[in-house]
PDB file of C-alpha atoms in Angstrom:
ATOM      1  CA  GLU A   1       9.661  -4.582 -13.369  1.00 81.00           C
ATOM      2  CA  ILE A   2       8.036  -1.187 -13.808  1.00 87.00           C
ATOM      3  CA  VAL A   3       9.823   1.642 -11.997  1.00 93.00           C
ATOM      4  CA  LEU A   4       7.861   4.697 -10.899  1.00 95.00           C
ATOM      5  CA  THR A   5       9.553   8.082 -10.544  1.00 97.00           C
ATOM      6  CA  GLN A   6       7.819  10.854  -8.637  1.00 98.00           C
ATOM      7  CA  SER A   7       8.573  14.551  -8.894  1.00 96.00           C
ATOM      8  CA  PRO A   8       9.249  16.811  -7.239  1.00 97.00           C
ATOM      9  CA  GLY A   9      10.596  15.162  -4.126  1.00 96.00           C
ATOM     10  CA  THR A  10       9.248  18.014  -2.036  1.00 97.00           C
ATOM     11  CA  LEU A  11       6.612  20.559  -2.957  1.00 97.00           C
ATOM     12  CA  SER A  12       6.519  23.673  -0.787  1.00 97.00           C
ATOM     13  CA  LEU A  13       3.158  25.388  -0.987  1.00 96.00           C
ATOM     14  CA  SER A  14       0.679  27.329   1.132  1.00 96.00           C
ATOM     15  CA  PRO A  15      -2.951  26.587   1.950  1.00 97.00           C
ATOM     16  CA  GLY A  16      -5.221  27.603  -0.895  1.00 97.00           C
ATOM     17  CA  GLU A  17      -2.594  26.962  -3.574  1.00 97.00           C
ATOM     18  CA  ARG A  18      -2.804  24.312  -6.274  1.00 97.00           C
ATOM     19  CA  ALA A  19      -0.574  21.250  -6.020  1.00 98.00           C
ATOM     20  CA  THR A  20       0.505  19.257  -9.058  1.00 98.00           C
ATOM     21  CA  LEU A  21       2.327  15.984  -8.372  1.00 98.00           C
ATOM     22  CA  SER A  22       3.906  13.885 -11.108  1.00 98.00           C
ATOM     23  CA  CYS A  23       4.473  10.149 -11.424  1.00 97.00           C
ATOM     24  CA  ARG A  24       6.283   8.705 -14.446  1.00 96.00           C
ATOM     25  CA  ALA A  25       6.439   5.018 -15.280  1.00 93.00           C
ATOM     26  CA  SER A  26       9.440   3.334 -16.913  1.00 92.00           C
ATOM     27  CA  GLN A  27       7.109   1.540 -19.326  1.00 88.00           C
ATOM     28  CA  SER A  28       3.510   1.819 -20.329  1.00 85.00           C
ATOM     29  CA  PHE A  29       0.691  -0.067 -18.646  1.00 81.00           C
ATOM     30  CA  SER A  30      -3.068   0.221 -18.497  1.00 78.00           C
ATOM     31  CA  ASN A  31      -4.436   3.340 -16.808  1.00 67.00           C
ATOM     32  CA  ASN A  32      -6.626   1.015 -14.829  1.00 73.00           C
ATOM     33  CA  TYR A  33      -3.594   0.096 -12.769  1.00 91.00           C
ATOM     34  CA  LEU A  34      -2.378   3.349 -11.218  1.00 94.00           C
ATOM     35  CA  ALA A  35      -3.318   4.481  -7.711  1.00 97.00           C
ATOM     36  CA  TRP A  36      -2.433   7.409  -5.458  1.00 98.00           C
ATOM     37  CA  TYR A  37      -2.164   7.315  -1.652  1.00 98.00           C
ATOM     38  CA  GLN A  38      -1.777   9.971   1.008  1.00 98.00           C
ATOM     39  CA  GLN A  39       0.238   9.290   4.158  1.00 98.00           C
ATOM     40  CA  LYS A  40       0.558  11.507   7.209  1.00 97.00           C
ATOM     41  CA  PRO A  41       3.315  11.019   9.822  1.00 95.00           C
ATOM     42  CA  GLY A  42       2.714   8.010  12.036  1.00 95.00           C
ATOM     43  CA  ARG A  43      -0.407   7.022  10.105  1.00 97.00           C
ATOM     44  CA  ALA A  44      -1.288   4.351   7.605  1.00 98.00           C
ATOM     45  CA  PRO A  45      -1.625   5.357   3.953  1.00 98.00           C
ATOM     46  CA  ARG A  46      -5.056   6.268   2.599  1.00 98.00           C
ATOM     47  CA  LEU A  47      -6.265   5.494  -0.896  1.00 98.00           C
ATOM     48  CA  LEU A  48      -7.101   8.674  -2.821  1.00 98.00           C
ATOM     49  CA  ILE A  49      -7.297   7.722  -6.491  1.00 98.00           C
ATOM     50  CA  TYR A  50      -7.552   4.390  -8.306  1.00 96.00           C
ATOM     51  CA  GLY A  51      -7.642   3.574 -12.000  1.00 93.00           C
ATOM     52  CA  ALA A  52      -5.627   6.769 -12.546  1.00 94.00           C
ATOM     53  CA  SER A  53      -8.633   9.081 -12.225  1.00 95.00           C
ATOM     54  CA  ASN A  54     -11.298   7.605  -9.937  1.00 96.00           C
ATOM     55  CA  ARG A  55     -11.674   9.084  -6.473  1.00 98.00           C
ATOM     56  CA  ALA A  56     -11.925   6.574  -3.664  1.00 97.00           C
ATOM     57  CA  THR A  57     -14.884   6.621  -1.297  1.00 96.00           C
ATOM     58  CA  GLY A  58     -15.018   9.752   0.832  1.00 96.00           C
ATOM     59  CA  ILE A  59     -12.230  11.606  -0.978  1.00 98.00           C
ATOM     60  CA  PRO A  60     -13.009  15.320  -1.557  1.00 97.00           C
ATOM     61  CA  ASP A  61     -13.372  16.478  -5.132  1.00 96.00           C
ATOM     62  CA  ARG A  62     -10.411  18.868  -4.799  1.00 98.00           C
ATOM     63  CA  PHE A  63      -8.327  15.727  -5.464  1.00 98.00           C
ATOM     64  CA  SER A  64      -8.149  14.611  -9.073  1.00 98.00           C
ATOM     65  CA  GLY A  65      -5.995  12.257 -11.119  1.00 97.00           C
ATOM     66  CA  SER A  66      -5.126  12.143 -14.783  1.00 95.00           C
ATOM     67  CA  ALA A  67      -2.974  10.147 -17.167  1.00 93.00           C
ATOM     68  CA  SER A  68      -1.126  10.682 -20.437  1.00 91.00           C
ATOM     69  CA  GLY A  69       0.883   7.735 -21.690  1.00 88.00           C
ATOM     70  CA  THR A  70       3.409   6.897 -19.005  1.00 91.00           C
ATOM     71  CA  ASP A  71       2.850  10.176 -17.150  1.00 94.00           C
ATOM     72  CA  PHE A  72       0.368  10.355 -14.300  1.00 95.00           C
ATOM     73  CA  THR A  73      -0.660  13.457 -12.355  1.00 97.00           C
ATOM     74  CA  LEU A  74      -2.336  14.034  -9.020  1.00 98.00           C
ATOM     75  CA  THR A  75      -3.798  17.517  -8.627  1.00 98.00           C
ATOM     76  CA  ILE A  76      -5.025  19.064  -5.426  1.00 98.00           C
ATOM     77  CA  ARG A  77      -7.097  22.023  -6.521  1.00 95.00           C
ATOM     78  CA  ARG A  78      -6.877  24.156  -3.358  1.00 95.00           C
ATOM     79  CA  LEU A  79      -4.709  22.880  -0.541  1.00 97.00           C
ATOM     80  CA  GLU A  80      -6.353  22.541   2.826  1.00 97.00           C
ATOM     81  CA  PRO A  81      -4.208  22.377   5.998  1.00 97.00           C
ATOM     82  CA  GLU A  82      -4.931  18.654   6.306  1.00 97.00           C
ATOM     83  CA  ASP A  83      -3.526  17.966   2.833  1.00 97.00           C
ATOM     84  CA  PHE A  84       0.086  18.476   3.866  1.00 97.00           C
ATOM     85  CA  ALA A  85       1.442  14.941   3.726  1.00 98.00           C
ATOM     86  CA  VAL A  86       3.447  12.494   1.601  1.00 98.00           C
ATOM     87  CA  TYR A  87       1.817  11.208  -1.573  1.00 98.00           C
ATOM     88  CA  TYR A  88       2.709   7.919  -3.255  1.00 98.00           C
ATOM     89  CA  CYS A  89       1.763   6.624  -6.661  1.00 98.00           C
ATOM     90  CA  GLN A  90       1.511   2.876  -7.154  1.00 97.00           C
ATOM     91  CA  GLN A  91       1.373   0.530 -10.080  1.00 94.00           C
ATOM     92  CA  CYS A  92      -1.307  -2.059  -9.453  1.00 89.00           C
ATOM     93  CA  GLY A  93      -2.186  -5.170 -11.493  1.00 72.00           C
ATOM     94  CA  PRO A  94      -2.118  -7.181 -13.598  1.00 69.00           C
ATOM     95  CA  SER A  95       1.432  -8.238 -12.719  1.00 73.00           C
ATOM     96  CA  PRO A  96       1.517  -9.238  -9.064  1.00 77.00           C
ATOM     97  CA  GLN A  97       4.600  -7.167  -8.366  1.00 83.00           C
ATOM     98  CA  PHE A  98       2.957  -4.042  -7.093  1.00 92.00           C
ATOM     99  CA  THR A  99       5.427  -1.182  -6.946  1.00 93.00           C
ATOM    100  CA  PHE A 100       5.269   2.239  -5.330  1.00 96.00           C
ATOM    101  CA  GLY A 101       6.967   5.464  -6.293  1.00 97.00           C
ATOM    102  CA  PRO A 102       9.341   7.067  -3.779  1.00 98.00           C
ATOM    103  CA  GLY A 103       6.792   9.684  -2.757  1.00 98.00           C
ATOM    104  CA  THR A 104       6.319  13.452  -2.924  1.00 98.00           C
ATOM    105  CA  LYS A 105       6.157  15.441   0.282  1.00 98.00           C
ATOM    106  CA  VAL A 106       3.826  18.418   0.232  1.00 98.00           C
ATOM    107  CA  ASP A 107       4.853  20.889   2.913  1.00 95.00           C
TER     108      ASP A 107
ATOM    109  CA  GLN B   1     -16.731   0.250   8.577  1.00 94.00           C
ATOM    110  CA  VAL B   2     -13.593  -1.718   7.718  1.00 97.00           C
ATOM    111  CA  HIS B   3     -11.332  -2.297  10.691  1.00 98.00           C
ATOM    112  CA  LEU B   4      -7.938  -3.990  10.474  1.00 98.00           C
ATOM    113  CA  VAL B   5      -5.747  -4.481  13.526  1.00 98.00           C
ATOM    114  CA  GLU B   6      -2.233  -5.896  13.223  1.00 98.00           C
ATOM    115  CA  SER B   7      -0.327  -7.516  16.055  1.00 98.00           C
ATOM    116  CA  GLY B   8       2.718  -9.680  16.664  1.00 98.00           C
ATOM    117  CA  GLY B   9       5.502  -7.233  15.940  1.00 97.00           C
ATOM    118  CA  GLY B  10       8.570  -6.882  18.116  1.00 97.00           C
ATOM    119  CA  VAL B  11      12.329  -7.169  18.270  1.00 98.00           C
ATOM    120  CA  VAL B  12      13.857 -10.350  16.875  1.00 98.00           C
ATOM    121  CA  GLN B  13      17.374 -11.483  16.059  1.00 98.00           C
ATOM    122  CA  PRO B  14      18.528 -12.083  12.482  1.00 98.00           C
ATOM    123  CA  GLY B  15      17.718 -15.589  11.323  1.00 98.00           C
ATOM    124  CA  LYS B  16      14.791 -15.971  13.711  1.00 98.00           C
ATOM    125  CA  SER B  17      11.076 -16.166  12.986  1.00 98.00           C
ATOM    126  CA  LEU B  18       8.009 -14.093  13.794  1.00 98.00           C
ATOM    127  CA  ARG B  19       4.320 -14.378  12.974  1.00 98.00           C
ATOM    128  CA  LEU B  20       2.144 -11.343  12.427  1.00 98.00           C
ATOM    129  CA  SER B  21      -1.643 -11.350  12.684  1.00 98.00           C
ATOM    130  CA  CYS B  22      -4.281  -9.017  11.314  1.00 98.00           C
ATOM    131  CA  ALA B  23      -7.782  -9.147  12.813  1.00 98.00           C
ATOM    132  CA  ALA B  24     -10.458  -7.972  10.393  1.00 98.00           C
ATOM    133  CA  SER B  25     -13.976  -6.705  10.989  1.00 98.00           C
ATOM    134  CA  GLY B  26     -16.641  -4.559   9.376  1.00 97.00           C
ATOM    135  CA  PHE B  27     -16.602  -6.316   6.006  1.00 97.00           C
ATOM    136  CA  THR B  28     -16.864  -9.784   4.484  1.00 97.00           C
ATOM    137  CA  PHE B  29     -13.316 -10.954   5.145  1.00 98.00           C
ATOM    138  CA  SER B  30     -13.889 -14.361   3.558  1.00 97.00           C
ATOM    139  CA  ALA B  31     -14.696 -12.699   0.233  1.00 97.00           C
ATOM    140  CA  SER B  32     -11.749 -10.293   0.246  1.00 97.00           C
ATOM    141  CA  VAL B  33      -8.281 -10.415  -1.267  1.00 97.00           C
ATOM    142  CA  MET B  34      -5.771  -9.379   1.391  1.00 98.00           C
ATOM    143  CA  HIS B  35      -2.212  -8.065   1.314  1.00 98.00           C
ATOM    144  CA  TRP B  36       0.756  -7.268   3.504  1.00 98.00           C
ATOM    145  CA  VAL B  37       2.653  -4.047   2.770  1.00 98.00           C
ATOM    146  CA  ARG B  38       5.688  -2.821   4.704  1.00 98.00           C
ATOM    147  CA  GLN B  39       7.522   0.434   5.281  1.00 98.00           C
ATOM    148  CA  ALA B  40      11.077   0.609   6.568  1.00 98.00           C
ATOM    149  CA  PRO B  41      11.736   3.456   9.025  1.00 97.00           C
ATOM    150  CA  GLY B  42      11.808   6.752   7.170  1.00 96.00           C
ATOM    151  CA  LYS B  43      11.387   5.010   3.818  1.00 97.00           C
ATOM    152  CA  GLY B  44       8.657   4.388   1.261  1.00 97.00           C
ATOM    153  CA  LEU B  45       6.082   1.657   0.879  1.00 98.00           C
ATOM    154  CA  ALA B  46       6.818  -1.846  -0.378  1.00 97.00           C
ATOM    155  CA  TRP B  47       4.320  -4.555  -1.177  1.00 97.00           C
ATOM    156  CA  VAL B  48       5.080  -7.906   0.473  1.00 98.00           C
ATOM    157  CA  ALA B  49       2.469 -10.555  -0.282  1.00 97.00           C
ATOM    158  CA  VAL B  50      -1.142 -11.206  -1.297  1.00 97.00           C
ATOM    159  CA  THR B  51      -3.601 -14.036  -0.763  1.00 97.00           C
ATOM    160  CA  SER B  52      -6.838 -14.843  -2.539  1.00 96.00           C
ATOM    161  CA  TYR B  53     -10.156 -14.759  -0.706  1.00 97.00           C
ATOM    162  CA  ASP B  54      -9.982 -18.477   0.074  1.00 96.00           C
ATOM    163  CA  GLY B  55      -6.238 -18.736   0.680  1.00 96.00           C
ATOM    164  CA  THR B  56      -5.610 -21.058  -2.250  1.00 96.00           C
ATOM    165  CA  ASN B  57      -3.562 -18.558  -4.245  1.00 95.00           C
ATOM    166  CA  GLU B  58      -0.761 -16.248  -3.221  1.00 96.00           C
ATOM    167  CA  PHE B  59       2.000 -14.102  -4.606  1.00 95.00           C
ATOM    168  CA  TYR B  60       5.142 -12.705  -2.987  1.00 96.00           C
ATOM    169  CA  ALA B  61       7.608  -9.924  -3.567  1.00 95.00           C
ATOM    170  CA  ASP B  62      10.959 -11.222  -4.780  1.00 94.00           C
ATOM    171  CA  SER B  63      12.627  -9.940  -1.588  1.00 96.00           C
ATOM    172  CA  VAL B  64      10.600 -12.247   0.685  1.00 97.00           C
ATOM    173  CA  ARG B  65       9.729 -15.234  -1.506  1.00 97.00           C
ATOM    174  CA  GLY B  66      10.838 -18.477   0.127  1.00 97.00           C
ATOM    175  CA  ARG B  67      11.119 -16.861   3.579  1.00 98.00           C
ATOM    176  CA  PHE B  68       7.653 -15.409   4.233  1.00 98.00           C
ATOM    177  CA  THR B  69       4.282 -17.152   4.033  1.00 98.00           C
ATOM    178  CA  ILE B  70       0.928 -15.424   3.900  1.00 98.00           C
ATOM    179  CA  ALA B  71      -2.075 -17.308   5.233  1.00 98.00           C
ATOM    180  CA  ARG B  72      -5.593 -16.702   6.437  1.00 98.00           C
ATOM    181  CA  ASP B  73      -8.237 -18.234   8.678  1.00 98.00           C
ATOM    182  CA  ASN B  74     -11.621 -17.134   7.400  1.00 98.00           C
ATOM    183  CA  SER B  75     -13.354 -18.722  10.396  1.00 98.00           C
ATOM    184  CA  LYS B  76     -11.460 -16.286  12.610  1.00 98.00           C
ATOM    185  CA  ASN B  77     -11.432 -13.306  10.195  1.00 98.00           C
ATOM    186  CA  THR B  78      -7.676 -13.208  10.574  1.00 98.00           C
ATOM    187  CA  LEU B  79      -4.767 -12.763   8.165  1.00 98.00           C
ATOM    188  CA  TYR B  80      -1.261 -13.961   8.999  1.00 98.00           C
ATOM    189  CA  LEU B  81       2.292 -13.413   7.852  1.00 98.00           C
ATOM    190  CA  GLN B  82       4.812 -16.043   8.909  1.00 98.00           C
ATOM    191  CA  MET B  83       8.283 -14.554   8.601  1.00 98.00           C
ATOM    192  CA  ASN B  84      11.265 -16.908   8.722  1.00 98.00           C
ATOM    193  CA  SER B  85      14.999 -16.323   8.290  1.00 98.00           C
ATOM    194  CA  LEU B  86      14.538 -12.670   9.148  1.00 98.00           C
ATOM    195  CA  ARG B  87      17.132 -10.178   7.990  1.00 98.00           C
ATOM    196  CA  VAL B  88      18.074  -6.726   9.234  1.00 98.00           C
ATOM    197  CA  GLU B  89      16.570  -5.296   6.034  1.00 98.00           C
ATOM    198  CA  ASP B  90      13.168  -6.748   6.981  1.00 98.00           C
ATOM    199  CA  THR B  91      12.913  -4.118   9.713  1.00 98.00           C
ATOM    200  CA  ALA B  92       9.730  -2.186   8.981  1.00 98.00           C
ATOM    201  CA  VAL B  93       6.194  -1.352   9.950  1.00 98.00           C
ATOM    202  CA  TYR B  94       4.007  -4.088   8.486  1.00 98.00           C
ATOM    203  CA  TYR B  95       0.506  -3.175   7.359  1.00 98.00           C
ATOM    204  CA  CYS B  96      -2.280  -5.479   6.348  1.00 98.00           C
ATOM    205  CA  ALA B  97      -4.454  -4.064   3.607  1.00 98.00           C
ATOM    206  CA  LYS B  98      -7.651  -5.016   1.821  1.00 98.00           C
ATOM    207  CA  ASP B  99      -7.768  -5.118  -1.959  1.00 96.00           C
ATOM    208  CA  LEU B 100     -10.329  -2.926  -3.698  1.00 95.00           C
ATOM    209  CA  SER B 101     -11.276  -5.905  -5.885  1.00 92.00           C
ATOM    210  CA  SER B 102     -12.193  -9.410  -4.775  1.00 92.00           C
ATOM    211  CA  GLY B 103     -11.104 -10.975  -8.047  1.00 89.00           C
ATOM    212  CA  TRP B 104      -8.040 -12.993  -8.955  1.00 90.00           C
ATOM    213  CA  PRO B 105      -5.441 -12.193 -10.149  1.00 89.00           C
ATOM    214  CA  PRO B 106      -5.399  -9.359  -7.627  1.00 90.00           C
ATOM    215  CA  LEU B 107      -5.924  -5.747  -8.636  1.00 89.00           C
ATOM    216  CA  GLY B 108      -3.409  -4.652  -6.028  1.00 91.00           C
ATOM    217  CA  THR B 109      -5.182  -1.437  -5.049  1.00 94.00           C
ATOM    218  CA  PHE B 110      -5.338  -1.106  -1.274  1.00 97.00           C
ATOM    219  CA  ASP B 111      -8.573   0.538  -0.135  1.00 97.00           C
ATOM    220  CA  SER B 112      -8.294  -0.120   3.609  1.00 98.00           C
ATOM    221  CA  TRP B 113      -5.247  -0.360   5.852  1.00 98.00           C
ATOM    222  CA  GLY B 114      -4.526  -1.332   9.431  1.00 98.00           C
ATOM    223  CA  GLN B 115      -2.470   0.871  11.741  1.00 97.00           C
ATOM    224  CA  GLY B 116       0.618  -1.313  11.317  1.00 98.00           C
ATOM    225  CA  THR B 117       2.910  -3.303  13.595  1.00 98.00           C
ATOM    226  CA  LEU B 118       6.644  -2.659  13.903  1.00 98.00           C
ATOM    227  CA  VAL B 119       9.123  -5.473  13.323  1.00 98.00           C
ATOM    228  CA  THR B 120      12.725  -4.780  14.293  1.00 98.00           C
ATOM    229  CA  VAL B 121      15.389  -7.286  13.275  1.00 98.00           C
ATOM    230  CA  SER B 122      18.536  -6.643  15.243  1.00 97.00           C
ATOM    231  CA  SER B 123      21.207  -8.536  17.084  1.00 94.00           C
TER     232      SER B 123
END
């Protein structure tokens, strides 16, 4: 089973700053199978990025994803007040054991 | 737009059963791969189960295999999760989620989520 490690656990930033969130996989897999989600307190998660670098429908272009080997990065170019939330990376297919990272809180 | 509404959560004793439902609208449910994902209080996300568009194929997380059953009724645009032999560690908010892809095996990328229903397993 692939294990995802996210860092840092908490990222303390201010509006307007750049956020860089890391997700490292315990073994390599296709970049097509990495997604990022945003979750606010008391709300369901929202898909931000799929296939490591593709923005989901309606996601602002200040969100971007990239990949290098087993290292994946979510970048928020300029934080807006509504971006303060918990972010999860997730390994998708092809194995039907879809695992999430532990999350990074941006506050 | 996609709308998913879960129901059926509540408080149940260990060893008992519960069935969750997820009513879908705003998209072609019968052509969509559907999942259940859960989140224990204050914890992260954990995938639970997936079913193919026609309900003939399914996969489960190791932690629930043999106890939970995912099913669907395409005539009612409804997804189900039958949970048997519940354990304290099954306590969580349960979300139904739509897969980004309609193919099989599932892509496992969740592009739409319901608001969740809370299941509490406690004596």
